[in-house]
Short mmCIF file of C-alpha atoms in Angstrom, two decimals:
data_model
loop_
_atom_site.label_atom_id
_atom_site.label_comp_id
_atom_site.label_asym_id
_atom_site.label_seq_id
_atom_site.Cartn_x
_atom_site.Cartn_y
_atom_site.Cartn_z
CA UNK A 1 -22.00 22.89 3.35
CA UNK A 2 -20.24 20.05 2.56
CA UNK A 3 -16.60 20.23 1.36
CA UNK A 4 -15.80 20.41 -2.33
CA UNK A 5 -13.51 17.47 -3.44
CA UNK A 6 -10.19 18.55 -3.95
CA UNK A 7 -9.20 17.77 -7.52
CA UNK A 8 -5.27 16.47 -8.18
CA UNK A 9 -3.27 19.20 -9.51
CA UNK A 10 -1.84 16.66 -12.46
CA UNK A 11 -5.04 15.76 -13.07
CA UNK A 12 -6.27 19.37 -13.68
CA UNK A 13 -3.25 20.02 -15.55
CA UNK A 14 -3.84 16.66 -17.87
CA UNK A 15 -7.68 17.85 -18.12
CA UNK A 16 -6.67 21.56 -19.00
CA UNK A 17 -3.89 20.42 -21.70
CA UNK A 18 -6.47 17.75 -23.26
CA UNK A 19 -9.54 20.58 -23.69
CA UNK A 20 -6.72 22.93 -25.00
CA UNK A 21 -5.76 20.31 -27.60
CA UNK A 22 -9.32 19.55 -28.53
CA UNK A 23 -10.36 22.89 -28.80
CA UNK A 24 -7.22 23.81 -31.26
CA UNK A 25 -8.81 20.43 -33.07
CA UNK A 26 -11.87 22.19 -33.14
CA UNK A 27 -10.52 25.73 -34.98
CA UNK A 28 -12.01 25.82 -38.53
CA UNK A 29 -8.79 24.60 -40.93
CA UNK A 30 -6.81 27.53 -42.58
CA UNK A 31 -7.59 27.84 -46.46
CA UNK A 32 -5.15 26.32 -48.50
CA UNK A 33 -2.63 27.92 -50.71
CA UNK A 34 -3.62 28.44 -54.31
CA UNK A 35 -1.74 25.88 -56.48
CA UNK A 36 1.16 27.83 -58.34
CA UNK A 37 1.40 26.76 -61.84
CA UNK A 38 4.43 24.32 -62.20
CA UNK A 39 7.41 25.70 -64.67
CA UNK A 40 7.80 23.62 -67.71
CA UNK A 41 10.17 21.46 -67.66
CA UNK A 42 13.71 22.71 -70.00
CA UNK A 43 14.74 19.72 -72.15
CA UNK A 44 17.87 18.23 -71.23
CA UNK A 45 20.85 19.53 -73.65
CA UNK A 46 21.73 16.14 -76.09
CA UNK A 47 24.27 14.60 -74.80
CA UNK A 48 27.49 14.81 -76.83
CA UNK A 49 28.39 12.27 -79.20
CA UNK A 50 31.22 9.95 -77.92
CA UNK A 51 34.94 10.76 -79.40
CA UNK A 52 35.84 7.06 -81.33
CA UNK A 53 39.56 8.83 -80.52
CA UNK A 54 40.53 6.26 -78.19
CA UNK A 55 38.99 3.18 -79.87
CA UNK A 56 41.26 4.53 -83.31
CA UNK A 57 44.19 4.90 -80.92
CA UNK A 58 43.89 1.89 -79.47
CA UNK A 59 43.51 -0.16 -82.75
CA UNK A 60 46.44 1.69 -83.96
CA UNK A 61 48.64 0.96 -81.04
CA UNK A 62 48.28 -2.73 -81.97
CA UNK A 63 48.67 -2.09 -85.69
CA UNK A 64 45.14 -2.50 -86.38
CA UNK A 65 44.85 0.51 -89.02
CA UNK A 66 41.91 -1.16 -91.04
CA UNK A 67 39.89 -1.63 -87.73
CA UNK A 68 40.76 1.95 -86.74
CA UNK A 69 39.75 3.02 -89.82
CA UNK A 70 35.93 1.08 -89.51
CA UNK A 71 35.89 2.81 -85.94
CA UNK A 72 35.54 6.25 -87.56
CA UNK A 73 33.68 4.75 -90.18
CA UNK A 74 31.27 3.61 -88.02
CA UNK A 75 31.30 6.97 -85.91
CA UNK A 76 30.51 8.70 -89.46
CA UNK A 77 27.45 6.88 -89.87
CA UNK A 78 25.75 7.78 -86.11
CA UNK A 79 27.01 11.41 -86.06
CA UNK A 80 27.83 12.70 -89.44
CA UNK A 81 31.25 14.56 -90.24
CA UNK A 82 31.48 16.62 -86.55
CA UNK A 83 34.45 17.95 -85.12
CA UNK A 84 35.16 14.79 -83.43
CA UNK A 85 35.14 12.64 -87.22
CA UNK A 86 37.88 15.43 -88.17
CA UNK A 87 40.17 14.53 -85.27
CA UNK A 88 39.70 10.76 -85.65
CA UNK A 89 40.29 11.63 -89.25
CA UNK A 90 44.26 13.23 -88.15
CA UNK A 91 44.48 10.23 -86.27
CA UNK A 92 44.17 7.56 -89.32
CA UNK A 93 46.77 9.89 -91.01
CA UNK A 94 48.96 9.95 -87.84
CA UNK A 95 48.44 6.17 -87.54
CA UNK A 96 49.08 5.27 -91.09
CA UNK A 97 52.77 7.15 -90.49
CA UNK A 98 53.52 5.28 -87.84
CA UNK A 99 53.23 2.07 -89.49
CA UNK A 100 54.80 3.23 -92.50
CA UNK A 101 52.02 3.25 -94.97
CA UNK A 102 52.84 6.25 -96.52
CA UNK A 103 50.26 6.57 -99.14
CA UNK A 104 47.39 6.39 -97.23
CA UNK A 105 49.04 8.98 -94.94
CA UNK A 106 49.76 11.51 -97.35
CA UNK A 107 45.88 10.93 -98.29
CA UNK A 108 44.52 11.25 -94.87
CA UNK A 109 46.44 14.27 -94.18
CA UNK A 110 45.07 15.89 -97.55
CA UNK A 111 41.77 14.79 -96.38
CA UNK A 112 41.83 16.57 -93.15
CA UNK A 113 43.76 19.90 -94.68
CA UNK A 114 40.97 20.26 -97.37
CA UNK A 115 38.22 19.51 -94.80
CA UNK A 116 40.02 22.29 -92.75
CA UNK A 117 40.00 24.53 -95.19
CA UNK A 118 36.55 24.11 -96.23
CA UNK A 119 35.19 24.76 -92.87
CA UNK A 120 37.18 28.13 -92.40
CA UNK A 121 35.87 29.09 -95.97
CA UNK A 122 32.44 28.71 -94.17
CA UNK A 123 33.53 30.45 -91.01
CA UNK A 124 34.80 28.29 -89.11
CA UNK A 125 37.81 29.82 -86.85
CA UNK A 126 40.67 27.77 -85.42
CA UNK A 127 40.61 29.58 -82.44
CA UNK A 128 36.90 28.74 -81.18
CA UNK A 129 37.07 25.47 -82.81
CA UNK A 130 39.45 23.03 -81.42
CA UNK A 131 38.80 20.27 -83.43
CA UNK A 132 39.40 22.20 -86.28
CA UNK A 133 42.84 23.37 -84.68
CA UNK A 134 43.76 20.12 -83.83
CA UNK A 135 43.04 18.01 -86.61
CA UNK A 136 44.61 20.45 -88.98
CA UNK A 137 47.96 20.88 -86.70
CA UNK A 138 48.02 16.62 -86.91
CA UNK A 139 47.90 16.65 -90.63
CA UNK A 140 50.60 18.92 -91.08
CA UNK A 141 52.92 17.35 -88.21
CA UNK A 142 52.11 14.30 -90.41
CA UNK A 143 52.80 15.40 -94.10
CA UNK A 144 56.44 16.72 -92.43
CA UNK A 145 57.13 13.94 -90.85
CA UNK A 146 56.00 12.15 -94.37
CA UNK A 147 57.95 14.62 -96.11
CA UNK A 148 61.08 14.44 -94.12
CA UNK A 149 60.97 10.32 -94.50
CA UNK A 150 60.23 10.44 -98.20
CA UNK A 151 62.23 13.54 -99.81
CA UNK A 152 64.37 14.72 -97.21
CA UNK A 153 64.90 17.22 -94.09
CA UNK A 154 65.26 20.46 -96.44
CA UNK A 155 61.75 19.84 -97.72
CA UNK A 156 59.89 18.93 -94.41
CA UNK A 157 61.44 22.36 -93.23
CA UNK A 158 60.27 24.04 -95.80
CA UNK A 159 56.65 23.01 -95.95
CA UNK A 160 56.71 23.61 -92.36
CA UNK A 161 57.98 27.73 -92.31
CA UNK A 162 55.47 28.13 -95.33
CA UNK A 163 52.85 26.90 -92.91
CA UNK A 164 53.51 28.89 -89.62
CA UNK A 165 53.43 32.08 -91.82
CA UNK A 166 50.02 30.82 -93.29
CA UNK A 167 48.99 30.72 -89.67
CA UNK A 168 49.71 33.54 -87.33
CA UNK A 169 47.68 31.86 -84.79
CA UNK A 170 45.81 30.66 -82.59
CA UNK A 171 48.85 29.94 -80.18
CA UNK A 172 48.34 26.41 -79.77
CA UNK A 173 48.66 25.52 -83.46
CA UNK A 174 51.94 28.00 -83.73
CA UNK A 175 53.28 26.08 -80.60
CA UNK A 176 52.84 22.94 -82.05
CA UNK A 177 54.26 23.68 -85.52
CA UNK A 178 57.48 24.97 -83.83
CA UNK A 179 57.65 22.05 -82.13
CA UNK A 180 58.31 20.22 -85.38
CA UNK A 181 60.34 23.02 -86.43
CA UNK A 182 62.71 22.59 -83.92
CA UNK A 183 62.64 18.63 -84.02
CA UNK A 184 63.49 19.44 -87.43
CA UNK A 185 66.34 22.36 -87.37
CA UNK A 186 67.22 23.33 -83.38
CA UNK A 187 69.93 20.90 -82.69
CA UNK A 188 73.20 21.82 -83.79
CA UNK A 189 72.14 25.78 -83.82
CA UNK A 190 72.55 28.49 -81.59
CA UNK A 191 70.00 28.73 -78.94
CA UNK A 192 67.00 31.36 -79.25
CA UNK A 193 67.04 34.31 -76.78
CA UNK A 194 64.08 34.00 -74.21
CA UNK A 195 61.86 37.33 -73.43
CA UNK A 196 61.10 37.72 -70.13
CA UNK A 197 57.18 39.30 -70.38
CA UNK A 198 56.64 38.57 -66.41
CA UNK A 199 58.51 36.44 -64.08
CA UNK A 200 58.11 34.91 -60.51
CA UNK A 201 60.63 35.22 -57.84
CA UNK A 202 64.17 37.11 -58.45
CA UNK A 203 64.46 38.91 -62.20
CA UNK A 204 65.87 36.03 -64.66
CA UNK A 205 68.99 36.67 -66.31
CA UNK A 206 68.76 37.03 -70.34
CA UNK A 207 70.31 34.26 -72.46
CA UNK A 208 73.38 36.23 -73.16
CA UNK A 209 74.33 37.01 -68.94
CA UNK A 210 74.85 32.92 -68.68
CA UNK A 211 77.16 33.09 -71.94
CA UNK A 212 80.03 30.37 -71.03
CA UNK A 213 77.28 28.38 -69.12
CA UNK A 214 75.55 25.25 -69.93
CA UNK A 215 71.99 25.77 -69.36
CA UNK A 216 69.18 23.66 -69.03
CA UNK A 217 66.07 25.10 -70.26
CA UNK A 218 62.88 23.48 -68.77
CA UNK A 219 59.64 24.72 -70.28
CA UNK A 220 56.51 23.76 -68.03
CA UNK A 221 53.34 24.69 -67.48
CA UNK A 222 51.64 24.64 -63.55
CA UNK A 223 49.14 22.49 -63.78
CA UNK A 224 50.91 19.50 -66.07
CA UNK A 225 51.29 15.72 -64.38
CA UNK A 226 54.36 14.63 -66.70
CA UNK A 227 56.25 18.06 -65.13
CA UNK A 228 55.14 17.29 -61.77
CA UNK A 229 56.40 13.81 -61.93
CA UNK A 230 59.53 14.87 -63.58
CA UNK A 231 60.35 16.87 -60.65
CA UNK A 232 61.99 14.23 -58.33
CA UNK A 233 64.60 13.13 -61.37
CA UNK A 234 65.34 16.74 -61.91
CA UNK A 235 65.99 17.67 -58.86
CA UNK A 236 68.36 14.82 -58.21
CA UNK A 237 70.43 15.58 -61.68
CA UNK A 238 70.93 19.46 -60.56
CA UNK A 239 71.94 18.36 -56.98
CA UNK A 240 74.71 16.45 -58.31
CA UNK A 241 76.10 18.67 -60.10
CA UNK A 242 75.65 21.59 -57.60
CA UNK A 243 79.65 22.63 -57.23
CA UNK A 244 79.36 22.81 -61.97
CA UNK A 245 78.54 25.99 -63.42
CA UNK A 246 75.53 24.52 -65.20
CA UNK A 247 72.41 27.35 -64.88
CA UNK A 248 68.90 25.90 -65.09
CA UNK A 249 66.09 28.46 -66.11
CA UNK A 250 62.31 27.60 -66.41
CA UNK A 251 59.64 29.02 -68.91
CA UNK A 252 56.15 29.04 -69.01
CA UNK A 253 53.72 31.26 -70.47
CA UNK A 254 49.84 32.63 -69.08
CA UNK A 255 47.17 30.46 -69.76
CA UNK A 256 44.41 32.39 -68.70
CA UNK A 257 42.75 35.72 -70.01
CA UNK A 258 44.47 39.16 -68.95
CA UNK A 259 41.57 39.76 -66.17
CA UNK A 260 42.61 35.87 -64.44
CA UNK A 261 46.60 36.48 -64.63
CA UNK A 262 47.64 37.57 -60.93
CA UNK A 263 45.83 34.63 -59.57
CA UNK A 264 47.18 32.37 -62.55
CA UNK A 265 51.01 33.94 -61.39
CA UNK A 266 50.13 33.38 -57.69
CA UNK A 267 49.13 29.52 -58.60
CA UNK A 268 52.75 29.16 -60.42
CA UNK A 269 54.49 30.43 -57.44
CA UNK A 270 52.24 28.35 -54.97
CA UNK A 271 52.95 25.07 -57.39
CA UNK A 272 56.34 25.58 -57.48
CA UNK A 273 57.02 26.39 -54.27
CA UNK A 274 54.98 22.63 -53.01
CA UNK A 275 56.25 20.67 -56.21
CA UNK A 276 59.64 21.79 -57.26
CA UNK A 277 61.19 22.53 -53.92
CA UNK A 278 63.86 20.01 -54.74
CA UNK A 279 65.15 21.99 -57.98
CA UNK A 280 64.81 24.99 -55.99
CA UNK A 281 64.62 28.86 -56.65
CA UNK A 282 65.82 29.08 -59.87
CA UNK A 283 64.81 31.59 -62.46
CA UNK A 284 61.46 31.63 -63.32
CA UNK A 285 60.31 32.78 -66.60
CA UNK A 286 56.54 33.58 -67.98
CA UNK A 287 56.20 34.60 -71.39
CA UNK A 288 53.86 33.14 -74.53
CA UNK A 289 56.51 34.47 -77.43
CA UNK A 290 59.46 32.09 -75.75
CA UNK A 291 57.14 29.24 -75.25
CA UNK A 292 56.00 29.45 -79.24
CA UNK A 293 59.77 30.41 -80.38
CA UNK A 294 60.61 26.58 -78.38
CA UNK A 295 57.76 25.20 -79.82
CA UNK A 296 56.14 24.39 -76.15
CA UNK A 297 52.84 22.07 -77.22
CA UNK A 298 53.61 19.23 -74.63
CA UNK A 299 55.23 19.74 -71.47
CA UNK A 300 57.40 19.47 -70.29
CA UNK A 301 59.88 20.18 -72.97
CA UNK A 302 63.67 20.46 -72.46
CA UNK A 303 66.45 22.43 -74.17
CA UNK A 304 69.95 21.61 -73.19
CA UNK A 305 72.46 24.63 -74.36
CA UNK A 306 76.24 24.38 -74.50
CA UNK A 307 78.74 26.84 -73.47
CA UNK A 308 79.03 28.26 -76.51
CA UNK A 309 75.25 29.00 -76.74
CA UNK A 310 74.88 25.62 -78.81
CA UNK A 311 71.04 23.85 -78.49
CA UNK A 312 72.72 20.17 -78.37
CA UNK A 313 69.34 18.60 -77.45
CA UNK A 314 65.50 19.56 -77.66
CA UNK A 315 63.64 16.94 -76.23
CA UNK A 316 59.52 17.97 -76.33
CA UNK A 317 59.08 15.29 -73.89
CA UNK A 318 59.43 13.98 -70.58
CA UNK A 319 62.77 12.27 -70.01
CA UNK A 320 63.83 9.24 -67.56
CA UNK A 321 66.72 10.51 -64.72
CA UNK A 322 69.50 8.58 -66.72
CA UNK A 323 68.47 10.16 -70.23
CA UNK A 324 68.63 14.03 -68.07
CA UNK A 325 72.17 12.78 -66.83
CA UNK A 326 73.51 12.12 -70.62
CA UNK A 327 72.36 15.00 -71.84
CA UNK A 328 73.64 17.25 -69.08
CA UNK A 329 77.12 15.34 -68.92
CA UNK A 330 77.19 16.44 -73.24
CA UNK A 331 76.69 19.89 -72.01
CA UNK A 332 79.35 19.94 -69.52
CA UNK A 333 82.31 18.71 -71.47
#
């Protein structure tokens, strides 16, 4: 018989791999899917209306109040009264202060205050409302500052006192109207006893333990740029005076609900600890009733105390290294 031709092993592999292939070709396709239904699609949420806040601030800043006032006018007409109006609103008022037109500040302020007070008649609450809070804290920072210009220091005092007992809260608005309290009345008076509600690092001392002491109280908060950057200058003032007696304490308060508070205490440590280094481990306070009693809106705020217990300064701002140097040196004589 005559020999069967011997067929190339790649070639029988190639052969077997191409009927393989066609027969998988060949296999009857699998049924497709039903088509789910697609989900309708949710409307996007309207997009907010822009604040004209900056535009009014920035026509103020150059003096501009009758362009800062068409800005809001203009905002008006778009989006109606809305919180955002109401703030620009504080602003004119503020504004119209600060370049001394006095009657149309007394009038914006009114404006805002009986807007205010119309909205909480309707339900409105300062403490879910910000705007409201805010605008209504501006207009009566204003008519004090109006007041105090106009008919003296006793009256701006005055309106101001009736006003934090009108509002027992929210905390913001009761931090902010002790501010201007204290701009108005803390100089020149004994200085107000801290409570320590929760601390960081080594128990603080009370006010009364660092009688004899100058004391620099700086009130903070963790998370603020103008403290961070004030660090360096601070720092650098204590160190040279590190063979005085002068004590520096820091305050701040919790921010955060109860349930958030021993990571919120952790993140003051951790910030101080990376940030602060330079002023070192001094005492560190947390408490919300010393923050509102030294009228803590902006931080950082600083209270320099004499030996004799004396507030000689209260400075609700952030302060160059040669303006922390006089005030220190005043405390130290």
């Amino acid at each position: 018989m005559p020999a069967c031709p011997m067929i190339p092993r790649l070639v029988l592999t190639a052969t077997l791999t191409t009927c393989m292939a066609m027969t998988a070709t060949a296999q009857p396709p699998a049924a497709p899917a039903p088509a789910m239904p697609a989900a309708p699609a949710m409307p996007a949420a309207p997009a907010a209306p822009p604040s004209p806040v900056s535009a009014i601030r920035n026509k103020l800043s150059a003096g501009d109040l009758l362009s800062a006032e068409s800005v809001l006018e203009v905002h008006r007409e778009k989006n109606g009264e809305d919180g955002q109006w109401l703030v620009g609103l504080s602003w004119l008022a503020r504004g119209a202060f600060m370049l001394g037109d006095m009657d149309r500040a007394e009038r914006y302020a009114k404006q805002v205050r009986d807007e205010c007070a119309r909205r909480m008649a309707n339900g409105a609450a300062l403490d879910t409302a910000h705007d409201l809070e805010i605008a209504l804290g501006a207009a009566i920072e204003t008519d004090a500052q109006r007041l105090e210009r106009t008919k003296g220091r006793k009256a701006a005092v005055q309106m101001v006192r009736a006003e934090i007992a009108r509002y027992p809260g929210p905390t913001t608005l009761q931090l902010r109207l002790h501010k201007r309290l204290n701009m108005l009345t803390l100089a020149g008076t004994p200085a107000p006893a801290w409570v320590t509600e929760d601390f960081v690092g080594e128990p603080p001392p009370a006010l009364d333990a660092l009688k004899g002491k100058p004391v620099v109280l700086f009130l903070w908060y963790e998370g603020c740029g103008d403290c961070k950057a004030q660090s360096a200058s601070l720092a650098r003032v204590l160190e040279r005076r590190k063979g005085s007696d002068l004590r520096c304490v820091a305050i701040t308060r919790y921010y955060d609900d109860p349930p958030k508070r021993a990571a919120e205490k952790a993140r003051i440590d951790s910030v101080w600890t990376a940030v602060y280094s330079g002023v070192g481990p001094i005492p560190r306070v947390i408490s919300t009733a010393s923050m509102i009693t030294y009228g803590v809106s902006s931080t950082p705020t600083f209270a320099f105390i004499d030996r004799k217990g004396i507030v000689r300064r209260y400075t609700p701002t952030r302060l160059t290294e040669a303006e922390l140097d006089r005030a220190i040196d005043d405390i130290l004589r």
